[in-house]
PDB file of C-alpha atoms and ligand atoms in Angstrom:
ATOM      1  CA  MET A 712      13.322  -6.056   0.727  1.00 91.00           C
ATOM      2  CA  TYR A 713      11.836  -2.713  -0.273  1.00 95.00           C
ATOM      3  CA  LEU A 714       8.201  -2.854  -1.366  1.00 97.00           C
ATOM      4  CA  ILE A 715       6.684  -0.467  -3.902  1.00 98.00           C
ATOM      5  CA  VAL A 716       2.985  -0.493  -4.667  1.00 98.00           C
ATOM      6  CA  ALA A 717       1.172   1.235  -7.529  1.00 98.00           C
ATOM      7  CA  ASN A 718      -2.286   2.432  -6.519  1.00 98.00           C
ATOM      8  CA  TRP A 719      -4.103   3.158  -9.764  1.00 98.00           C
ATOM      9  CA  LYS A 720      -7.317   4.083  -7.933  1.00 98.00           C
ATOM     10  CA  MET A 721     -10.285   4.437 -10.349  1.00 98.00           C
ATOM     11  CA  ASN A 722      -8.092   4.701 -13.425  1.00 98.00           C
ATOM     12  CA  LYS A 723      -7.420   2.539 -16.497  1.00 98.00           C
ATOM     13  CA  THR A 724      -9.761   0.456 -18.583  1.00 98.00           C
ATOM     14  CA  VAL A 725      -8.893  -3.126 -19.509  1.00 98.00           C
ATOM     15  CA  LYS A 726      -7.335  -1.913 -22.749  1.00 98.00           C
ATOM     16  CA  GLU A 727      -5.280   0.720 -20.930  1.00 98.00           C
ATOM     17  CA  THR A 728      -4.161  -1.914 -18.430  1.00 98.00           C
ATOM     18  CA  GLU A 729      -2.902  -4.123 -21.267  1.00 98.00           C
ATOM     19  CA  GLU A 730      -1.039  -1.218 -22.827  1.00 98.00           C
ATOM     20  CA  TYR A 731       0.514  -0.181 -19.507  1.00 98.00           C
ATOM     21  CA  LEU A 732       1.740  -3.675 -18.673  1.00 98.00           C
ATOM     22  CA  ALA A 733       3.097  -4.248 -22.172  1.00 98.00           C
ATOM     23  CA  GLU A 734       5.333  -1.212 -21.624  1.00 98.00           C
ATOM     24  CA  PHE A 735       6.070  -1.724 -17.931  1.00 98.00           C
ATOM     25  CA  LYS A 736       6.965  -5.427 -17.790  1.00 98.00           C
ATOM     26  CA  PRO A 737      10.111  -5.175 -19.953  1.00 98.00           C
ATOM     27  CA  LEU A 738      11.306  -2.140 -17.965  1.00 98.00           C
ATOM     28  CA  VAL A 739      11.388  -4.029 -14.671  1.00 98.00           C
ATOM     29  CA  LYS A 740      11.938  -7.606 -15.810  1.00 97.00           C
ATOM     30  CA  ASP A 741      15.437  -7.924 -14.327  1.00 95.00           C
ATOM     31  CA  ILE A 742      14.694  -6.259 -10.993  1.00 95.00           C
ATOM     32  CA  ASP A 743      15.008  -8.730  -8.152  1.00 92.00           C
ATOM     33  CA  ASN A 744      15.883  -6.487  -5.209  1.00 92.00           C
ATOM     34  CA  VAL A 745      12.613  -4.498  -5.009  1.00 96.00           C
ATOM     35  CA  GLU A 746       9.193  -6.111  -4.614  1.00 97.00           C
ATOM     36  CA  ILE A 747       6.801  -4.525  -7.119  1.00 98.00           C
ATOM     37  CA  VAL A 748       3.013  -4.667  -6.746  1.00 98.00           C
ATOM     38  CA  ILE A 749       0.338  -3.207  -9.034  1.00 98.00           C
ATOM     39  CA  THR A 750      -3.213  -2.656  -7.766  1.00 98.00           C
ATOM     40  CA  PRO A 751      -5.511  -2.077 -10.760  1.00 98.00           C
ATOM     41  CA  PRO A 752      -9.273  -1.550 -10.463  1.00 98.00           C
ATOM     42  CA  PHE A 753     -11.304  -4.756 -10.058  1.00 98.00           C
ATOM     43  CA  THR A 754     -12.365  -4.790 -13.725  1.00 98.00           C
ATOM     44  CA  SER A 755      -8.716  -5.036 -14.807  1.00 98.00           C
ATOM     45  CA  LEU A 756      -7.620  -7.706 -12.335  1.00 98.00           C
ATOM     46  CA  TYR A 757      -8.252 -10.681 -14.620  1.00 98.00           C
ATOM     47  CA  THR A 758      -6.354  -9.143 -17.523  1.00 98.00           C
ATOM     48  CA  ALA A 759      -3.529  -8.087 -15.234  1.00 98.00           C
ATOM     49  CA  SER A 760      -3.429 -11.518 -13.637  1.00 98.00           C
ATOM     50  CA  GLU A 761      -3.029 -13.214 -17.024  1.00 98.00           C
ATOM     51  CA  SER A 762      -0.447 -10.686 -18.148  1.00 98.00           C
ATOM     52  CA  LEU A 763       1.630 -10.959 -14.968  1.00 98.00           C
ATOM     53  CA  LYS A 764       1.936 -14.757 -14.960  1.00 95.00           C
ATOM     54  CA  ASP A 765       5.644 -15.631 -15.028  1.00 89.00           C
ATOM     55  CA  SER A 766       6.609 -12.045 -14.248  1.00 96.00           C
ATOM     56  CA  ASN A 767       8.313 -10.499 -11.232  1.00 97.00           C
ATOM     57  CA  ILE A 768       5.383  -8.087 -10.724  1.00 98.00           C
ATOM     58  CA  LYS A 769       2.821  -9.034  -8.105  1.00 98.00           C
ATOM     59  CA  LEU A 770      -0.862  -8.272  -8.120  1.00 98.00           C
ATOM     60  CA  GLY A 771      -2.834  -6.462  -5.434  1.00 98.00           C
ATOM     61  CA  SER A 772      -6.361  -5.143  -5.097  1.00 98.00           C
ATOM     62  CA  GLN A 773      -7.481  -1.761  -3.797  1.00 98.00           C
ATOM     63  CA  ASN A 774     -10.132  -3.075  -1.448  1.00 98.00           C
ATOM     64  CA  MET A 775     -12.085  -6.207  -0.551  1.00 98.00           C
ATOM     65  CA  PHE A 776     -15.069  -7.270   1.548  1.00 98.00           C
ATOM     66  CA  TYR A 777     -14.544  -9.587   4.518  1.00 98.00           C
ATOM     67  CA  LYS A 778     -17.027 -12.371   3.667  1.00 98.00           C
ATOM     68  CA  ASP A 779     -16.325 -15.225   1.263  1.00 97.00           C
ATOM     69  CA  SER A 780     -19.660 -14.948  -0.584  1.00 98.00           C
ATOM     70  CA  GLY A 781     -23.276 -13.921  -0.097  1.00 98.00           C
ATOM     71  CA  ALA A 782     -25.782 -11.092  -0.421  1.00 98.00           C
ATOM     72  CA  PHE A 783     -23.371  -8.143  -0.458  1.00 98.00           C
ATOM     73  CA  THR A 784     -24.274  -6.258  -3.613  1.00 98.00           C
ATOM     74  CA  GLY A 785     -21.346  -4.545  -5.222  1.00 98.00           C
ATOM     75  CA  GLU A 786     -18.653  -6.186  -3.100  1.00 98.00           C
ATOM     76  CA  ILE A 787     -15.699  -8.445  -3.983  1.00 98.00           C
ATOM     77  CA  SER A 788     -14.613 -11.365  -1.777  1.00 98.00           C
ATOM     78  CA  PRO A 789     -11.184 -12.677  -0.830  1.00 98.00           C
ATOM     79  CA  LEU A 790     -11.924 -15.959  -2.646  1.00 98.00           C
ATOM     80  CA  MET A 791     -12.570 -14.087  -5.893  1.00 98.00           C
ATOM     81  CA  LEU A 792      -9.276 -12.262  -5.487  1.00 98.00           C
ATOM     82  CA  LYS A 793      -7.290 -15.382  -4.643  1.00 98.00           C
ATOM     83  CA  GLU A 794      -8.434 -17.088  -7.818  1.00 98.00           C
ATOM     84  CA  LEU A 795      -6.804 -14.218  -9.717  1.00 98.00           C
ATOM     85  CA  ASN A 796      -3.498 -14.641  -7.870  1.00 98.00           C
ATOM     86  CA  VAL A 797      -3.983 -11.454  -5.872  1.00 98.00           C
ATOM     87  CA  GLU A 798      -1.300 -11.470  -3.172  1.00 98.00           C
ATOM     88  CA  TYR A 799      -1.824  -8.059  -1.564  1.00 98.00           C
ATOM     89  CA  VAL A 800      -4.817  -5.920  -0.631  1.00 98.00           C
ATOM     90  CA  LEU A 801      -4.901  -2.232   0.307  1.00 98.00           C
ATOM     91  CA  LEU A 802      -7.207  -1.725   3.270  1.00 98.00           C
ATOM     92  CA  GLY A 803      -8.277   1.482   4.987  1.00 98.00           C
ATOM     93  CA  HIS A 804      -7.032   3.776   2.256  1.00 98.00           C
ATOM     94  CA  SER A 805      -7.896   7.365   3.156  1.00 97.00           C
ATOM     95  CA  GLU A 806     -10.293   7.611   0.215  1.00 98.00           C
ATOM     96  CA  ARG A 807     -12.165   4.591   1.564  1.00 98.00           C
ATOM     97  CA  ARG A 808     -12.212   6.176   5.023  1.00 98.00           C
ATOM     98  CA  HIS A 809     -13.156   9.716   4.031  1.00 96.00           C
ATOM     99  CA  ILE A 810     -15.242   9.348   0.855  1.00 98.00           C
ATOM    100  CA  PHE A 811     -16.907   6.007   1.606  1.00 97.00           C
ATOM    101  CA  GLY A 812     -17.115   6.269   5.388  1.00 98.00           C
ATOM    102  CA  GLU A 813     -15.075   3.171   6.281  1.00 98.00           C
ATOM    103  CA  ARG A 814     -14.325   3.034   9.966  1.00 98.00           C
ATOM    104  CA  ASP A 815     -11.683   1.243  11.995  1.00 98.00           C
ATOM    105  CA  ASP A 816     -13.977  -1.659  12.975  1.00 98.00           C
ATOM    106  CA  LEU A 817     -14.887  -2.480   9.355  1.00 98.00           C
ATOM    107  CA  ILE A 818     -11.256  -2.179   8.284  1.00 98.00           C
ATOM    108  CA  ASN A 819     -10.295  -4.512  11.131  1.00 98.00           C
ATOM    109  CA  LYS A 820     -12.742  -7.186   9.865  1.00 98.00           C
ATOM    110  CA  LYS A 821     -11.206  -6.897   6.407  1.00 98.00           C
ATOM    111  CA  ILE A 822      -7.663  -7.198   7.778  1.00 98.00           C
ATOM    112  CA  ILE A 823      -8.590 -10.363   9.682  1.00 98.00           C
ATOM    113  CA  SER A 824     -10.306 -11.840   6.628  1.00 98.00           C
ATOM    114  CA  ALA A 825      -7.351 -11.057   4.357  1.00 98.00           C
ATOM    115  CA  ILE A 826      -4.959 -12.817   6.738  1.00 98.00           C
ATOM    116  CA  GLU A 827      -7.268 -15.832   7.068  1.00 98.00           C
ATOM    117  CA  ASN A 828      -7.417 -16.068   3.281  1.00 98.00           C
ATOM    118  CA  GLY A 829      -3.696 -15.758   2.706  1.00 98.00           C
ATOM    119  CA  ILE A 830      -3.789 -12.296   1.145  1.00 98.00           C
ATOM    120  CA  ARG A 831      -1.234  -9.919   2.647  1.00 98.00           C
ATOM    121  CA  PRO A 832      -2.974  -6.737   3.844  1.00 98.00           C
ATOM    122  CA  ILE A 833      -1.467  -3.282   3.570  1.00 98.00           C
ATOM    123  CA  LEU A 834      -3.161  -1.185   6.240  1.00 98.00           C
ATOM    124  CA  CYS A 835      -3.231   2.490   5.240  1.00 98.00           C
ATOM    125  CA  VAL A 836      -3.121   5.088   8.001  1.00 98.00           C
ATOM    126  CA  GLY A 837      -2.689   8.834   8.094  1.00 98.00           C
ATOM    127  CA  GLU A 838      -3.907  12.078   9.607  1.00 97.00           C
ATOM    128  CA  THR A 839      -5.966  14.824   7.953  1.00 96.00           C
ATOM    129  CA  LEU A 840      -4.673  18.385   7.715  1.00 95.00           C
ATOM    130  CA  GLU A 841      -6.981  19.415  10.551  1.00 96.00           C
ATOM    131  CA  GLU A 842      -5.679  16.626  12.766  1.00 97.00           C
ATOM    132  CA  LYS A 843      -2.096  17.562  11.904  1.00 96.00           C
ATOM    133  CA  GLU A 844      -2.701  21.216  12.778  1.00 95.00           C
ATOM    134  CA  GLN A 845      -4.234  20.154  16.092  1.00 97.00           C
ATOM    135  CA  GLY A 846      -1.101  18.136  16.882  1.00 97.00           C
ATOM    136  CA  LYS A 847      -2.990  14.840  16.694  1.00 97.00           C
ATOM    137  CA  THR A 848      -0.861  13.061  14.075  1.00 97.00           C
ATOM    138  CA  PHE A 849       0.591  10.470  16.425  1.00 98.00           C
ATOM    139  CA  SER A 850      -2.611   9.777  18.342  1.00 98.00           C
ATOM    140  CA  VAL A 851      -4.654   9.318  15.139  1.00 98.00           C
ATOM    141  CA  ILE A 852      -2.118   6.912  13.693  1.00 98.00           C
ATOM    142  CA  GLU A 853      -1.835   4.982  16.921  1.00 98.00           C
ATOM    143  CA  ARG A 854      -5.625   4.588  17.048  1.00 98.00           C
ATOM    144  CA  GLN A 855      -5.838   3.470  13.413  1.00 98.00           C
ATOM    145  CA  ILE A 856      -3.141   0.849  13.945  1.00 98.00           C
ATOM    146  CA  ARG A 857      -4.373  -0.488  17.285  1.00 98.00           C
ATOM    147  CA  ASN A 858      -7.985  -0.707  16.050  1.00 98.00           C
ATOM    148  CA  GLY A 859      -7.076  -1.930  12.570  1.00 98.00           C
ATOM    149  CA  LEU A 860      -4.962  -4.792  13.908  1.00 98.00           C
ATOM    150  CA  ALA A 861      -7.122  -5.692  16.907  1.00 98.00           C
ATOM    151  CA  GLY A 862      -7.065  -9.443  17.421  1.00 98.00           C
ATOM    152  CA  VAL A 863      -4.298 -10.077  14.895  1.00 98.00           C
ATOM    153  CA  GLU A 864      -1.461  -8.127  16.519  1.00 97.00           C
ATOM    154  CA  ARG A 865       0.699 -11.250  16.707  1.00 96.00           C
ATOM    155  CA  GLU A 866       0.352 -11.627  12.923  1.00 97.00           C
ATOM    156  CA  ALA A 867       2.041  -8.277  12.335  1.00 97.00           C
ATOM    157  CA  ASN A 868       4.809  -9.915  10.313  1.00 97.00           C
ATOM    158  CA  TYR A 869       2.138 -10.791   7.782  1.00 98.00           C
ATOM    159  CA  ILE A 870       0.923  -7.182   7.457  1.00 98.00           C
ATOM    160  CA  ASP A 871       2.450  -4.081   5.888  1.00 98.00           C
ATOM    161  CA  ILE A 872       1.531  -0.509   6.807  1.00 98.00           C
ATOM    162  CA  ALA A 873       1.302   2.512   4.504  1.00 98.00           C
ATOM    163  CA  TYR A 874       1.616   5.896   6.172  1.00 98.00           C
ATOM    164  CA  GLU A 875      -0.191   8.368   3.948  1.00 97.00           C
ATOM    165  CA  PRO A 876      -0.841  11.821   5.385  1.00 97.00           C
ATOM    166  CA  VAL A 877      -4.248  12.708   3.911  1.00 96.00           C
ATOM    167  CA  TRP A 878      -3.086  16.248   3.120  1.00 95.00           C
ATOM    168  CA  ALA A 879      -0.237  14.853   1.008  1.00 95.00           C
ATOM    169  CA  ILE A 880      -2.325  12.534  -1.189  1.00 93.00           C
ATOM    170  CA  GLY A 881      -2.683  13.776  -4.747  1.00 92.00           C
ATOM    171  CA  THR A 882      -1.649  17.303  -3.775  1.00 93.00           C
ATOM    172  CA  GLY A 883       1.930  17.391  -5.033  1.00 92.00           C
ATOM    173  CA  VAL A 884       3.064  18.211  -1.472  1.00 90.00           C
ATOM    174  CA  SER A 885       4.712  15.280   0.284  1.00 92.00           C
ATOM    175  CA  ALA A 886       5.695  15.062   3.939  1.00 92.00           C
ATOM    176  CA  THR A 887       9.294  16.087   4.557  1.00 95.00           C
ATOM    177  CA  PRO A 888      11.673  13.110   4.778  1.00 95.00           C
ATOM    178  CA  GLU A 889      12.320  13.968   8.461  1.00 96.00           C
ATOM    179  CA  ASP A 890       8.624  14.117   9.393  1.00 95.00           C
ATOM    180  CA  ALA A 891       7.831  10.937   7.469  1.00 97.00           C
ATOM    181  CA  ASN A 892      10.755   9.109   9.040  1.00 97.00           C
ATOM    182  CA  ASN A 893       9.667  10.175  12.539  1.00 97.00           C
ATOM    183  CA  VAL A 894       6.136   8.899  12.001  1.00 98.00           C
ATOM    184  CA  HIS A 895       7.492   5.634  10.576  1.00 98.00           C
ATOM    185  CA  LYS A 896       9.702   5.189  13.631  1.00 98.00           C
ATOM    186  CA  PHE A 897       6.653   5.715  15.837  1.00 98.00           C
ATOM    187  CA  ILE A 898       4.639   3.186  13.797  1.00 98.00           C
ATOM    188  CA  LYS A 899       7.398   0.600  14.172  1.00 98.00           C
ATOM    189  CA  GLU A 900       7.507   1.149  17.927  1.00 98.00           C
ATOM    190  CA  ILE A 901       3.758   0.581  18.238  1.00 98.00           C
ATOM    191  CA  LEU A 902       3.956  -2.508  16.038  1.00 98.00           C
ATOM    192  CA  ASP A 903       6.792  -3.924  18.073  1.00 98.00           C
ATOM    193  CA  GLU A 904       4.857  -3.377  21.289  1.00 98.00           C
ATOM    194  CA  ILE A 905       1.470  -4.755  20.203  1.00 98.00           C
ATOM    195  CA  SER A 906       2.952  -7.740  18.352  1.00 98.00           C
ATOM    196  CA  SER A 907       5.348  -8.630  21.180  1.00 97.00           C
ATOM    197  CA  GLY A 908       8.284  -8.342  18.811  1.00 97.00           C
ATOM    198  CA  ASN A 909       6.667 -10.110  15.848  1.00 96.00           C
ATOM    199  CA  SER A 910       6.899  -7.222  13.409  1.00 97.00           C
ATOM    200  CA  GLN A 911      10.439  -7.338  12.003  1.00 96.00           C
ATOM    201  CA  LYS A 912       9.081  -8.310   8.587  1.00 96.00           C
ATOM    202  CA  THR A 913       6.413  -5.589   8.504  1.00 97.00           C
ATOM    203  CA  ARG A 914       7.297  -2.926   5.987  1.00 97.00           C
ATOM    204  CA  VAL A 915       6.182   0.644   6.595  1.00 98.00           C
ATOM    205  CA  LEU A 916       5.609   2.389   3.272  1.00 98.00           C
ATOM    206  CA  TYR A 917       5.300   6.105   2.736  1.00 98.00           C
ATOM    207  CA  GLY A 918       2.588   7.423   0.409  1.00 97.00           C
ATOM    208  CA  GLY A 919       1.432  10.874  -0.589  1.00 97.00           C
ATOM    209  CA  SER A 920       2.785  12.682  -3.663  1.00 96.00           C
ATOM    210  CA  VAL A 921       5.770  10.367  -4.105  1.00 97.00           C
ATOM    211  CA  LYS A 922       7.548  11.072  -7.398  1.00 96.00           C
ATOM    212  CA  SER A 923      11.000  10.461  -8.756  1.00 96.00           C
ATOM    213  CA  SER A 924      12.185  13.917  -7.640  1.00 96.00           C
ATOM    214  CA  ASN A 925      11.460  13.279  -3.946  1.00 96.00           C
ATOM    215  CA  ALA A 926      11.824   9.486  -3.821  1.00 96.00           C
ATOM    216  CA  ASP A 927      15.542   9.395  -3.087  1.00 94.00           C
ATOM    217  CA  SER A 928      15.427  11.814  -0.162  1.00 95.00           C
ATOM    218  CA  LEU A 929      12.407  10.008   1.330  1.00 96.00           C
ATOM    219  CA  ILE A 930      13.857   6.515   0.981  1.00 95.00           C
ATOM    220  CA  LYS A 931      17.010   7.528   2.807  1.00 93.00           C
ATOM    221  CA  GLY A 932      14.907   7.621   5.978  1.00 95.00           C
ATOM    222  CA  GLU A 933      16.014   4.734   8.173  1.00 95.00           C
ATOM    223  CA  PHE A 934      12.450   3.611   8.898  1.00 97.00           C
ATOM    224  CA  ILE A 935      11.000   3.975   5.391  1.00 97.00           C
ATOM    225  CA  ASP A 936      10.714   0.587   3.672  1.00 97.00           C
ATOM    226  CA  GLY A 937       9.121   1.562   0.369  1.00 97.00           C
ATOM    227  CA  PHE A 938       6.313   3.555  -1.216  1.00 98.00           C
ATOM    228  CA  LEU A 939       2.634   3.507  -2.065  1.00 98.00           C
ATOM    229  CA  VAL A 940       2.396   5.559  -5.239  1.00 98.00           C
ATOM    230  CA  GLY A 941      -0.785   6.976  -6.771  1.00 98.00           C
ATOM    231  CA  THR A 942      -0.497   9.641  -9.470  1.00 98.00           C
ATOM    232  CA  ALA A 943       3.101   8.887 -10.452  1.00 98.00           C
ATOM    233  CA  SER A 944       2.309   5.180 -10.890  1.00 98.00           C
ATOM    234  CA  LEU A 945      -0.175   5.838 -13.692  1.00 98.00           C
ATOM    235  CA  ASN A 946       2.606   6.254 -16.210  1.00 98.00           C
ATOM    236  CA  PRO A 947       4.922   3.216 -16.603  1.00 98.00           C
ATOM    237  CA  GLN A 948       7.991   5.358 -17.152  1.00 98.00           C
ATOM    238  CA  SER A 949       7.486   7.622 -14.126  1.00 98.00           C
ATOM    239  CA  PHE A 950       6.719   4.612 -11.909  1.00 98.00           C
ATOM    240  CA  TYR A 951       9.872   2.912 -13.169  1.00 98.00           C
ATOM    241  CA  GLU A 952      11.922   6.013 -12.348  1.00 97.00           C
ATOM    242  CA  ILE A 953      10.805   5.783  -8.707  1.00 98.00           C
ATOM    243  CA  ILE A 954      11.654   2.070  -8.618  1.00 97.00           C
ATOM    244  CA  GLN A 955      15.116   2.895  -9.907  1.00 95.00           C
ATOM    245  CA  LYS A 956      15.674   5.215  -6.938  1.00 93.00           C
ATOM    246  CA  LEU A 957      15.017   2.276  -4.612  1.00 93.00           C
ATOM    247  CA  MET A 958      17.392   0.028  -6.544  1.00 88.00           C
ATOM    248  CA  TRP A 959      20.165   2.588  -6.408  1.00 81.00           C
ATOM    249  CA  ILE A 960      19.847   3.098  -2.678  1.00 78.00           C
ATOM    250  CA  ILE A 961      20.144  -0.640  -2.140  1.00 67.00           C
ATOM    251  CA  LYS A 962      23.201  -0.799  -4.341  1.00 49.00           C
ATOM    252  CA  VAL A 963      25.025   2.025  -2.524  1.00 49.00           C
TER     253      VAL A 963
HETATM  254  P1  PGA B   5      -0.584  10.095  -4.707  1.00 60.05           P
HETATM  255  O1  PGA B   5      -1.569   8.992  -4.061  1.00 60.05           O
HETATM  256  O2  PGA B   5       0.730   9.443  -4.986  1.00 60.05           O
HETATM  257  O3  PGA B   5      -1.292  10.560  -5.932  1.00 60.05           O
HETATM  258  O4  PGA B   5      -0.464  11.196  -3.678  1.00 60.05           O
HETATM  259  C1  PGA B   5      -1.091   8.073  -3.121  1.00 60.05           C
HETATM  260  C2  PGA B   5      -2.200   7.197  -2.599  1.00 60.05           C
HETATM  261  O5  PGA B   5      -3.305   7.691  -2.341  1.00 60.05           O
HETATM  262  O6  PGA B   5      -2.011   5.975  -2.410  1.00 60.05           O
END
């Protein structure tokens, strides 16, 4: 099933979260052929969790630390997230890597911890503009996947991947459907190899300036299994329009 994830980043207060969900829930209430996940900021998770009970929308978080509890000022543990019915966690998002200095080995610890705690990780990978111009797209992505999944390769079916070219995030310029599809094919080949064939259930999402006007051409790519949406997910109506594109493709 296609997976679509809203990444709100550092946006929306508790009140704004309530307002968003009050508008969004009725829009998508009958959708059963696309899996929909919202990842609000930590401060809105409780409110969102209460609001999403008995709904077809799942809850995710944008990050998490890898320990259950302890002296880790400012961090949030998998146990805290589980209590709020968080089912997914974004890990290794490019803003975590490039603004907050997260490296592959830390991301790997978080991936392992998420799996151990029954939270499905979405590992985000992607090359910078400089790396793209140097022809390093495939090698960077291969490194991020091999290092990110080290030790849990056989659990690949329990992990999703988001390919987000850093130069496409928040810029309005997405990858072309052909380029994105080629990278997704490559990601699936690596996953198949390192997991010894245990990656059929892994979905590879595309992210980076996804909007309703480019969603249908992107989703036609054979290897594209859904989207991670930032800017266009902040408005319930524009997020719903992207979801509709996925529904229509399935119906065709
Ligand atoms: P964008 O962000 O849709 O605003 O490009 C995507 C993301 O960073 O997950």
